[in-house]
Amino acid sequence: MTIRFDVVDDDLHIRYDHKICARCILPESFPDISFDEQGICSYCTDEKEQVEVDGQAITQAVESALATADPERKYDALALFSGGKDSSLALSLASRDLGLRVLAFTLDNGFLSQASSVNMRRVLDELGVDHVMFRPPGRLMRPLYQVSMELDFPSDTTKYSTGGCGSCISMVLSSGMRFAAAHRIPLLIGGWTPGQFTTSPLAPVSFLQDVIGRHFGPLSTASATLADQLTEWLSAENTGTPAGLLNPLYATRYSEEATIAELSGLGWVPPKDTDSCSTNCRLNSLLIVEHVKKHGFHPYVYELAHHVRLKSLSRADALAKISDVGIRASAVGSIAGELGIKNVLTAQDRIGDGR
C-alpha cells in the first residue's frame, strides 16, 4: 500500500495504491476492515452500519423534547450552525419544515472561511433566525489543535474524523449543551451528512458526553495547560436539558447535489476557500493531509462510503473527492504557520509539482 501527494500548479492531489471495497470506497488501511471473496468489505455487510432514514423518528423526538420543556422558553431548539451546507440545511429544515423557534449557535474556532461567514448572514437573514457567536480564546483553540495532531487517538475516533476536527466538535457540543441548558432550550439541532456522526437521527446526551470525553480526556492528559482550561468543559453539569442532538437530514434522501440546489434559494454559495469535503473551515485541509499521512486513509472516507451505499453519491465521485481534494498546497503551509506548527507537506511530497 502506497500513498503519494502530487502538487500541480499548487493543486494537491492524493494518489492511493491500495485495495478498496468493490462496492463502497473503504480501503484496506481502514480500521477493523476485512473483505469477502467478492471484494466486498465487512462494513457493507454489517447491519449495524446501515443508516436509518426515518421522518417519524424525528417528529417523535421533537414532540418528546417539547412536551417536558419550560413553557416560558423563548426558543425550542439550539442549532449548531457552522455556515456549511449541512448545518445550513438542518437549520432550514428545523425552522421551516419542523416549525421550531430556533436560535443558531456558532463556535468561531478562528479558522472559519470568509465565504462561510457570508453564507451565514445570507441564510440567517433569509430564514429570519436569531444568531449568537461563541469564540473561545486562541490560547485555548490553538493548543487544542496542536496537541490533537500530536496524539494517537484510538481507531473508534480516527475512523470518523481527524483528531483536530473531533476535538473541535467536542468544543461545539460542550459549549452548545451548556448554552442550551442555561437558556432552557430543550433540544439541539445538528446537521451532518447521514453516516458521518451516527446512523440514527437522534444522538442522546450520553452519546455526546462520550464523544467529548474521548477527546478532552486525552487532551487533558497530554497537556497541563489544556487540562486547566478544559476542566470546566469536562465537568459540565447535566441539568436535564437538552434532550439530545437531532439531525433533520435523516428525514431526507440526502445528496450533496440536492442540498446545494436547495440552499441556493437561501443565497448560500459553495465556498472556494475550503477543500472538497468542507464548506466552512480553512483548517480542514491541513487536518486532512495530516490524517492521511498518519493513518493511511482519508478522514471522510467512512462518511462517503455511506453515501455510496445509499446511492446518493456515485462511487466515481466519492473516489474523486478523496483524491482531487480541492486543496492548495500553499494554503496548507500558510494555515500551518497560523497554527504555529511545521508544514505537514514536505519537499518530498511536492515531487510531482508541475510548475
mmCIF file of C-alpha atoms in Angstrom:
data_model
loop_
_atom_site.group_PDB
_atom_site.id
_atom_site.type_symbol
_atom_site.label_atom_id
_atom_site.label_comp_id
_atom_site.label_asym_id
_atom_site.label_seq_id
_atom_site.Cartn_x
_atom_site.Cartn_y
_atom_site.Cartn_z
ATOM 1 C CA MET A 1 0.000 0.000 0.000
ATOM 2 C CA THR A 2 1.406 3.382 -1.005
ATOM 3 C CA ILE A 3 0.076 6.958 -0.932
ATOM 4 C CA ARG A 4 1.547 9.771 -2.991
ATOM 5 C CA PHE A 5 0.963 13.519 -2.688
ATOM 6 C CA ASP A 6 1.273 15.338 -6.014
ATOM 7 C CA VAL A 7 1.164 19.090 -6.454
ATOM 8 C CA VAL A 8 0.331 20.517 -9.887
ATOM 9 C CA ASP A 9 0.035 24.295 -10.209
ATOM 10 C CA ASP A 10 -0.456 24.471 -6.422
ATOM 11 C CA ASP A 11 -3.357 21.977 -6.529
ATOM 12 C CA LEU A 12 -2.830 18.992 -4.244
ATOM 13 C CA HIS A 13 -3.802 15.516 -5.458
ATOM 14 C CA ILE A 14 -3.633 12.398 -3.281
ATOM 15 C CA ARG A 15 -2.932 9.167 -5.137
ATOM 16 C CA TYR A 16 -3.668 5.844 -3.431
ATOM 17 C CA ASP A 17 -2.305 2.455 -4.435
ATOM 18 C CA HIS A 18 -4.198 0.032 -2.215
ATOM 19 C CA LYS A 19 -7.120 -2.374 -2.219
ATOM 20 C CA ILE A 20 -10.571 -0.834 -1.806
ATOM 21 C CA CYS A 21 -14.032 -2.314 -1.378
ATOM 22 C CA ALA A 22 -15.667 -3.368 -4.637
ATOM 23 C CA ARG A 23 -18.982 -1.819 -3.522
ATOM 24 C CA CYS A 24 -18.140 1.290 -1.492
ATOM 25 C CA ILE A 25 -14.732 3.014 -1.245
ATOM 26 C CA LEU A 26 -13.325 1.871 2.111
ATOM 27 C CA PRO A 27 -9.636 0.899 1.776
ATOM 28 C CA GLU A 28 -7.650 -1.947 3.258
ATOM 29 C CA SER A 29 -5.993 0.569 5.603
ATOM 30 C CA PHE A 30 -9.327 1.361 7.308
ATOM 31 C CA PRO A 31 -9.614 0.104 10.922
ATOM 32 C CA ASP A 32 -11.111 -3.345 11.561
ATOM 33 C CA ILE A 33 -11.901 -3.996 7.899
ATOM 34 C CA SER A 34 -11.994 -7.303 6.051
ATOM 35 C CA PHE A 35 -13.118 -8.371 2.571
ATOM 36 C CA ASP A 36 -15.124 -11.351 1.325
ATOM 37 C CA GLU A 37 -14.353 -13.385 -1.788
ATOM 38 C CA GLN A 38 -16.144 -10.842 -3.968
ATOM 39 C CA GLY A 39 -14.059 -7.999 -2.548
ATOM 40 C CA ILE A 40 -16.974 -6.533 -0.551
ATOM 41 C CA CYS A 41 -15.894 -5.026 2.755
ATOM 42 C CA SER A 42 -17.232 -6.019 6.160
ATOM 43 C CA TYR A 43 -18.752 -2.555 6.687
ATOM 44 C CA CYS A 44 -21.005 -3.020 3.658
ATOM 45 C CA THR A 45 -22.383 -6.272 5.063
ATOM 46 C CA ASP A 46 -22.697 -5.167 8.702
ATOM 47 C CA GLU A 47 -26.339 -4.387 9.533
ATOM 48 C CA LYS A 48 -25.242 -2.011 12.301
ATOM 49 C CA GLU A 49 -23.699 0.194 9.615
ATOM 50 C CA GLN A 50 -26.981 0.789 7.823
ATOM 51 C CA VAL A 51 -28.242 4.378 8.004
ATOM 52 C CA GLU A 52 -31.808 4.950 9.178
ATOM 53 C CA VAL A 53 -33.933 7.349 7.133
ATOM 54 C CA ASP A 54 -36.905 7.990 9.386
ATOM 55 C CA GLY A 55 -39.009 11.138 9.366
ATOM 56 C CA GLN A 56 -41.357 9.793 12.033
ATOM 57 C CA ALA A 57 -38.487 9.331 14.491
ATOM 58 C CA ILE A 58 -37.591 12.995 14.064
ATOM 59 C CA THR A 59 -41.156 14.143 14.672
ATOM 60 C CA GLN A 60 -41.404 11.968 17.780
ATOM 61 C CA ALA A 61 -38.085 13.261 19.143
ATOM 62 C CA VAL A 62 -39.261 16.850 18.739
ATOM 63 C CA GLU A 63 -42.617 16.150 20.388
ATOM 64 C CA SER A 64 -40.944 14.358 23.299
ATOM 65 C CA ALA A 65 -38.438 17.162 23.888
ATOM 66 C CA LEU A 66 -41.052 19.910 23.772
ATOM 67 C CA ALA A 67 -43.571 18.039 25.944
ATOM 68 C CA THR A 68 -41.456 18.491 29.081
ATOM 69 C CA ALA A 69 -39.846 21.829 28.159
ATOM 70 C CA ASP A 70 -40.226 25.069 30.072
ATOM 71 C CA PRO A 71 -43.444 26.685 28.783
ATOM 72 C CA GLU A 72 -41.838 30.125 29.207
ATOM 73 C CA ARG A 73 -38.932 29.328 26.890
ATOM 74 C CA LYS A 74 -38.156 31.672 24.016
ATOM 75 C CA TYR A 75 -36.611 29.006 21.749
ATOM 76 C CA ASP A 76 -37.472 25.394 21.004
ATOM 77 C CA ALA A 77 -34.059 24.401 19.684
ATOM 78 C CA LEU A 78 -30.440 25.498 19.541
ATOM 79 C CA ALA A 79 -28.988 24.810 16.082
ATOM 80 C CA LEU A 80 -25.250 24.133 15.983
ATOM 81 C CA PHE A 81 -24.538 26.254 12.927
ATOM 82 C CA SER A 82 -21.193 26.420 11.112
ATOM 83 C CA GLY A 83 -22.395 28.048 7.915
ATOM 84 C CA GLY A 84 -21.533 24.883 5.973
ATOM 85 C CA LYS A 85 -24.001 23.150 3.678
ATOM 86 C CA ASP A 86 -25.207 20.510 6.143
ATOM 87 C CA SER A 87 -25.749 22.767 9.152
ATOM 88 C CA SER A 88 -27.427 25.341 6.883
ATOM 89 C CA LEU A 89 -29.838 22.724 5.537
ATOM 90 C CA ALA A 90 -30.540 21.426 9.057
ATOM 91 C CA LEU A 91 -31.281 24.972 10.222
ATOM 92 C CA SER A 92 -33.685 25.477 7.320
ATOM 93 C CA LEU A 93 -35.455 22.159 7.929
ATOM 94 C CA ALA A 94 -35.789 22.832 11.666
ATOM 95 C CA SER A 95 -37.168 26.314 11.115
ATOM 96 C CA ARG A 96 -39.352 25.831 8.047
ATOM 97 C CA ASP A 97 -40.346 22.157 7.942
ATOM 98 C CA LEU A 98 -40.484 21.387 11.668
ATOM 99 C CA GLY A 99 -41.764 24.856 12.589
ATOM 100 C CA LEU A 100 -39.379 25.228 15.525
ATOM 101 C CA ARG A 101 -38.348 28.510 17.090
ATOM 102 C CA VAL A 102 -34.630 28.165 16.515
ATOM 103 C CA LEU A 103 -31.602 30.015 17.819
ATOM 104 C CA ALA A 104 -28.474 29.468 15.702
ATOM 105 C CA PHE A 105 -25.261 28.943 17.681
ATOM 106 C CA THR A 106 -21.811 29.195 16.084
ATOM 107 C CA LEU A 107 -18.440 28.393 17.611
ATOM 108 C CA ASP A 108 -15.773 30.551 15.973
ATOM 109 C CA ASN A 109 -12.653 28.403 16.009
ATOM 110 C CA GLY A 110 -10.506 31.121 14.447
ATOM 111 C CA PHE A 111 -10.393 29.386 11.049
ATOM 112 C CA LEU A 112 -13.853 29.980 9.594
ATOM 113 C CA SER A 113 -13.680 30.742 5.893
ATOM 114 C CA GLN A 114 -14.679 34.181 4.651
ATOM 115 C CA ALA A 115 -17.208 32.604 2.305
ATOM 116 C CA SER A 116 -18.740 30.739 5.244
ATOM 117 C CA SER A 117 -19.297 33.991 7.133
ATOM 118 C CA VAL A 118 -21.068 35.480 4.114
ATOM 119 C CA ASN A 119 -23.211 32.350 3.743
ATOM 120 C CA MET A 120 -24.167 32.540 7.423
ATOM 121 C CA ARG A 121 -25.550 36.048 7.083
ATOM 122 C CA ARG A 122 -27.485 35.191 3.931
ATOM 123 C CA VAL A 123 -29.077 32.049 5.358
ATOM 124 C CA LEU A 124 -29.903 33.609 8.723
ATOM 125 C CA ASP A 125 -31.452 36.684 7.142
ATOM 126 C CA GLU A 126 -33.494 34.630 4.677
ATOM 127 C CA LEU A 127 -34.818 32.356 7.434
ATOM 128 C CA GLY A 128 -35.269 35.154 9.973
ATOM 129 C CA VAL A 129 -33.375 33.216 12.643
ATOM 130 C CA ASP A 130 -31.603 34.758 15.655
ATOM 131 C CA HIS A 131 -27.881 34.017 15.968
ATOM 132 C CA VAL A 132 -25.188 34.001 18.650
ATOM 133 C CA MET A 133 -21.444 33.570 18.104
ATOM 134 C CA PHE A 134 -19.208 31.981 20.743
ATOM 135 C CA ARG A 135 -15.471 32.477 20.362
ATOM 136 C CA PRO A 136 -13.127 30.661 22.772
ATOM 137 C CA PRO A 137 -9.761 32.428 23.101
ATOM 138 C CA GLY A 138 -6.962 31.483 20.740
ATOM 139 C CA ARG A 139 -4.844 30.392 23.712
ATOM 140 C CA LEU A 140 -7.330 27.515 24.081
ATOM 141 C CA MET A 141 -8.132 26.660 20.467
ATOM 142 C CA ARG A 142 -4.607 26.716 19.017
ATOM 143 C CA PRO A 143 -3.139 24.345 21.647
ATOM 144 C CA LEU A 144 -6.247 22.169 21.280
ATOM 145 C CA TYR A 145 -5.454 21.656 17.588
ATOM 146 C CA GLN A 146 -1.699 21.395 18.117
ATOM 147 C CA VAL A 147 -1.973 18.686 20.764
ATOM 148 C CA SER A 148 -4.747 16.879 18.860
ATOM 149 C CA MET A 149 -2.425 16.477 15.889
ATOM 150 C CA GLU A 150 0.300 15.038 18.104
ATOM 151 C CA LEU A 151 -1.943 12.494 19.845
ATOM 152 C CA ASP A 152 -2.683 8.970 18.662
ATOM 153 C CA PHE A 153 -6.433 8.713 19.187
ATOM 154 C CA PRO A 154 -7.889 5.174 19.041
ATOM 155 C CA SER A 155 -9.481 3.857 15.875
ATOM 156 C CA ASP A 156 -13.029 4.368 17.173
ATOM 157 C CA THR A 157 -12.240 8.084 16.881
ATOM 158 C CA THR A 158 -9.942 8.304 13.853
ATOM 159 C CA LYS A 159 -12.194 6.287 11.543
ATOM 160 C CA TYR A 160 -14.814 9.072 11.772
ATOM 161 C CA SER A 161 -12.731 12.251 11.761
ATOM 162 C CA THR A 162 -9.360 13.872 12.200
ATOM 163 C CA GLY A 163 -8.156 14.360 15.761
ATOM 164 C CA GLY A 164 -8.329 18.132 15.373
ATOM 165 C CA CYS A 165 -11.830 18.129 13.932
ATOM 166 C CA GLY A 166 -13.112 15.730 16.585
ATOM 167 C CA SER A 167 -11.675 17.904 19.345
ATOM 168 C CA CYS A 168 -13.268 20.998 17.818
ATOM 169 C CA ILE A 169 -16.625 19.242 17.506
ATOM 170 C CA SER A 170 -16.302 18.329 21.183
ATOM 171 C CA MET A 171 -15.947 22.034 21.969
ATOM 172 C CA VAL A 172 -19.044 22.753 19.874
ATOM 173 C CA LEU A 173 -21.053 20.050 21.653
ATOM 174 C CA SER A 174 -19.891 21.031 25.122
ATOM 175 C CA SER A 175 -20.478 24.754 24.701
ATOM 176 C CA GLY A 176 -23.767 24.135 22.884
ATOM 177 C CA MET A 177 -25.112 21.911 25.666
ATOM 178 C CA ARG A 178 -24.113 24.465 28.288
ATOM 179 C CA PHE A 179 -25.719 27.333 26.387
ATOM 180 C CA ALA A 180 -28.921 25.391 25.769
ATOM 181 C CA ALA A 181 -29.178 24.396 29.430
ATOM 182 C CA ALA A 182 -28.558 27.966 30.616
ATOM 183 C CA HIS A 183 -31.300 29.299 28.344
ATOM 184 C CA ARG A 184 -33.795 26.470 28.895
ATOM 185 C CA ILE A 185 -33.643 25.326 25.282
ATOM 186 C CA PRO A 186 -34.861 21.706 25.225
ATOM 187 C CA LEU A 187 -33.267 20.390 22.021
ATOM 188 C CA LEU A 188 -30.083 20.676 19.987
ATOM 189 C CA ILE A 189 -30.217 20.611 16.188
ATOM 190 C CA GLY A 190 -27.224 19.499 14.168
ATOM 191 C CA GLY A 191 -26.506 18.966 10.513
ATOM 192 C CA TRP A 192 -24.150 16.234 9.411
ATOM 193 C CA THR A 193 -24.431 14.041 6.362
ATOM 194 C CA PRO A 194 -26.109 10.777 7.385
ATOM 195 C CA GLY A 195 -23.452 8.257 8.378
ATOM 196 C CA GLN A 196 -20.808 10.813 9.291
ATOM 197 C CA PHE A 197 -21.555 11.003 13.012
ATOM 198 C CA THR A 198 -24.286 8.460 13.817
ATOM 199 C CA THR A 199 -26.519 6.052 11.907
ATOM 200 C CA SER A 200 -29.707 7.354 13.561
ATOM 201 C CA PRO A 201 -31.285 10.845 13.713
ATOM 202 C CA LEU A 202 -31.127 11.455 17.483
ATOM 203 C CA ALA A 203 -27.890 11.413 19.453
ATOM 204 C CA PRO A 204 -28.712 11.303 23.201
ATOM 205 C CA VAL A 205 -26.825 13.418 25.714
ATOM 206 C CA SER A 206 -24.942 10.342 26.964
ATOM 207 C CA PHE A 207 -23.537 9.811 23.460
ATOM 208 C CA LEU A 208 -22.496 13.463 23.203
ATOM 209 C CA GLN A 209 -20.776 13.304 26.582
ATOM 210 C CA ASP A 210 -18.912 10.178 25.471
ATOM 211 C CA VAL A 211 -17.667 11.977 22.342
ATOM 212 C CA ILE A 212 -16.489 14.923 24.448
ATOM 213 C CA GLY A 213 -14.743 12.649 26.939
ATOM 214 C CA ARG A 214 -12.979 10.658 24.219
ATOM 215 C CA HIS A 215 -11.321 13.863 23.040
ATOM 216 C CA PHE A 216 -10.989 16.069 26.117
ATOM 217 C CA GLY A 217 -9.674 13.221 28.267
ATOM 218 C CA PRO A 218 -6.558 12.516 26.143
ATOM 219 C CA LEU A 219 -6.037 16.237 25.523
ATOM 220 C CA SER A 220 -6.042 16.959 29.252
ATOM 221 C CA THR A 221 -3.666 14.076 29.943
ATOM 222 C CA ALA A 222 -1.244 15.242 27.260
ATOM 223 C CA SER A 223 -1.206 18.937 28.188
ATOM 224 C CA ALA A 224 -1.329 20.501 31.631
ATOM 225 C CA THR A 225 -2.285 23.800 30.013
ATOM 226 C CA LEU A 226 -5.250 22.257 28.238
ATOM 227 C CA ALA A 227 -6.187 20.288 31.351
ATOM 228 C CA ASP A 228 -6.654 23.530 33.284
ATOM 229 C CA GLN A 229 -8.671 25.147 30.513
ATOM 230 C CA LEU A 230 -10.851 22.128 29.734
ATOM 231 C CA THR A 231 -11.715 21.262 33.328
ATOM 232 C CA GLU A 232 -14.907 23.304 33.298
ATOM 233 C CA TRP A 233 -15.987 21.747 30.000
ATOM 234 C CA LEU A 234 -15.332 18.216 31.235
ATOM 235 C CA SER A 235 -17.351 18.837 34.402
ATOM 236 C CA ALA A 236 -20.345 20.448 32.678
ATOM 237 C CA GLU A 237 -23.490 19.801 34.689
ATOM 238 C CA ASN A 238 -26.318 17.895 33.079
ATOM 239 C CA THR A 239 -29.462 19.800 34.034
ATOM 240 C CA GLY A 240 -31.757 17.557 32.033
ATOM 241 C CA THR A 241 -31.728 19.803 29.000
ATOM 242 C CA PRO A 242 -31.259 19.500 26.127
ATOM 243 C CA ALA A 243 -32.793 16.121 25.353
ATOM 244 C CA GLY A 244 -30.171 15.356 22.741
ATOM 245 C CA LEU A 245 -28.863 16.333 19.325
ATOM 246 C CA LEU A 246 -31.340 15.866 16.474
ATOM 247 C CA ASN A 247 -30.401 15.813 12.799
ATOM 248 C CA PRO A 248 -33.372 16.538 10.494
ATOM 249 C CA LEU A 249 -31.316 15.497 7.464
ATOM 250 C CA TYR A 250 -32.167 11.890 8.382
ATOM 251 C CA ALA A 251 -35.708 12.551 7.167
ATOM 252 C CA THR A 252 -34.359 13.118 3.657
ATOM 253 C CA ARG A 253 -32.722 11.021 0.967
ATOM 254 C CA TYR A 254 -29.625 13.123 1.327
ATOM 255 C CA SER A 255 -27.470 14.083 -1.629
ATOM 256 C CA GLU A 256 -24.893 16.831 -1.873
ATOM 257 C CA GLU A 257 -26.204 17.991 -5.235
ATOM 258 C CA ALA A 258 -29.784 18.351 -3.982
ATOM 259 C CA THR A 259 -28.590 20.074 -0.799
ATOM 260 C CA ILE A 260 -26.629 22.726 -2.690
ATOM 261 C CA ALA A 261 -29.542 23.271 -5.076
ATOM 262 C CA GLU A 262 -31.961 23.793 -2.190
ATOM 263 C CA LEU A 263 -29.604 26.116 -0.324
ATOM 264 C CA SER A 264 -29.159 28.289 -3.381
ATOM 265 C CA GLY A 265 -32.672 29.522 -2.690
ATOM 266 C CA LEU A 266 -31.377 30.889 0.607
ATOM 267 C CA GLY A 267 -28.461 32.668 -1.068
ATOM 268 C CA TRP A 268 -25.927 30.030 0.012
ATOM 269 C CA VAL A 269 -23.000 29.687 -2.414
ATOM 270 C CA PRO A 270 -20.369 26.877 -2.374
ATOM 271 C CA PRO A 271 -17.159 28.422 -0.993
ATOM 272 C CA LYS A 272 -13.945 28.472 -2.960
ATOM 273 C CA ASP A 273 -11.633 28.848 0.027
ATOM 274 C CA THR A 274 -12.147 25.362 1.522
ATOM 275 C CA ASP A 275 -11.385 21.774 0.445
ATOM 276 C CA SER A 276 -13.599 19.272 -1.399
ATOM 277 C CA CYS A 277 -15.175 17.924 1.811
ATOM 278 C CA SER A 278 -15.634 21.072 3.913
ATOM 279 C CA THR A 279 -17.761 24.134 3.241
ATOM 280 C CA ASN A 280 -16.864 26.206 6.277
ATOM 281 C CA CYS A 281 -13.374 25.596 7.777
ATOM 282 C CA ARG A 282 -9.978 26.582 6.323
ATOM 283 C CA LEU A 283 -8.122 24.385 8.811
ATOM 284 C CA ASN A 284 -9.717 21.231 7.439
ATOM 285 C CA SER A 285 -7.299 20.990 4.521
ATOM 286 C CA LEU A 286 -4.263 20.763 6.795
ATOM 287 C CA LEU A 287 -6.019 18.227 9.021
ATOM 288 C CA ILE A 288 -6.892 16.043 6.013
ATOM 289 C CA VAL A 289 -3.266 15.883 4.872
ATOM 290 C CA GLU A 290 -2.057 15.115 8.394
ATOM 291 C CA HIS A 291 -4.675 12.379 8.827
ATOM 292 C CA VAL A 292 -3.889 10.671 5.510
ATOM 293 C CA LYS A 293 -0.184 10.673 6.319
ATOM 294 C CA LYS A 294 -0.675 9.292 9.814
ATOM 295 C CA HIS A 295 -3.430 6.728 9.216
ATOM 296 C CA GLY A 296 -3.297 5.849 5.523
ATOM 297 C CA PHE A 297 -6.893 6.810 4.669
ATOM 298 C CA HIS A 298 -8.877 9.987 4.028
ATOM 299 C CA PRO A 299 -10.830 11.142 7.129
ATOM 300 C CA TYR A 300 -14.075 11.486 5.138
ATOM 301 C CA VAL A 301 -13.903 8.066 3.504
ATOM 302 C CA TYR A 302 -16.232 6.484 6.096
ATOM 303 C CA GLU A 303 -18.892 9.146 5.515
ATOM 304 C CA LEU A 304 -18.536 8.998 1.732
ATOM 305 C CA ALA A 305 -18.821 5.194 1.812
ATOM 306 C CA HIS A 306 -22.257 5.582 3.415
ATOM 307 C CA HIS A 307 -23.330 7.886 0.578
ATOM 308 C CA VAL A 308 -22.209 5.346 -1.998
ATOM 309 C CA ARG A 309 -24.209 2.594 -0.269
ATOM 310 C CA LEU A 310 -27.275 4.880 -0.133
ATOM 311 C CA LYS A 311 -26.745 5.653 -3.840
ATOM 312 C CA SER A 312 -26.782 9.380 -3.052
ATOM 313 C CA LEU A 313 -23.253 9.679 -4.455
ATOM 314 C CA SER A 314 -21.630 7.679 -7.233
ATOM 315 C CA ARG A 315 -18.588 5.594 -6.421
ATOM 316 C CA ALA A 316 -16.568 7.505 -9.012
ATOM 317 C CA ASP A 317 -17.479 10.873 -7.498
ATOM 318 C CA ALA A 318 -16.670 9.645 -3.998
ATOM 319 C CA LEU A 319 -13.236 8.437 -5.131
ATOM 320 C CA ALA A 320 -12.638 11.794 -6.822
ATOM 321 C CA LYS A 321 -13.406 13.643 -3.584
ATOM 322 C CA ILE A 322 -10.670 11.840 -1.675
ATOM 323 C CA SER A 323 -8.145 12.136 -4.498
ATOM 324 C CA ASP A 324 -8.690 15.514 -6.147
ATOM 325 C CA VAL A 325 -9.159 17.162 -2.795
ATOM 326 C CA GLY A 326 -9.510 20.826 -3.746
ATOM 327 C CA ILE A 327 -6.593 21.797 -1.514
ATOM 328 C CA ARG A 328 -3.996 24.399 -2.411
ATOM 329 C CA ALA A 329 -0.575 23.270 -1.251
ATOM 330 C CA SER A 330 0.417 26.845 -0.419
ATOM 331 C CA ALA A 331 -2.664 27.203 1.797
ATOM 332 C CA VAL A 332 -1.633 24.147 3.836
ATOM 333 C CA GLY A 333 1.693 25.807 4.630
ATOM 334 C CA SER A 334 0.020 29.125 5.397
ATOM 335 C CA ILE A 335 -2.502 27.559 7.785
ATOM 336 C CA ALA A 336 0.270 25.587 9.497
ATOM 337 C CA GLY A 337 2.001 28.917 10.091
ATOM 338 C CA GLU A 338 -1.175 30.402 11.590
ATOM 339 C CA LEU A 339 -1.447 27.401 13.873
ATOM 340 C CA GLY A 340 2.234 27.619 14.874
ATOM 341 C CA ILE A 341 3.317 24.186 13.607
ATOM 342 C CA LYS A 342 5.567 22.864 10.858
ATOM 343 C CA ASN A 343 4.111 22.386 7.397
ATOM 344 C CA VAL A 344 2.787 18.830 7.099
ATOM 345 C CA LEU A 345 3.536 18.904 3.370
ATOM 346 C CA THR A 346 7.248 18.355 2.813
ATOM 347 C CA ALA A 347 9.506 18.860 -0.194
ATOM 348 C CA GLN A 348 9.278 15.104 -0.799
ATOM 349 C CA ASP A 349 5.510 15.437 -1.185
ATOM 350 C CA ARG A 350 5.957 18.032 -3.893
ATOM 351 C CA ILE A 351 7.975 15.845 -6.275
ATOM 352 C CA GLY A 352 5.025 15.835 -8.639
ATOM 353 C CA ASP A 353 4.881 19.641 -8.766
ATOM 354 C CA GLY A 354 4.133 20.540 -12.360
ATOM 355 C CA ARG A 355 5.123 24.173 -12.150
#
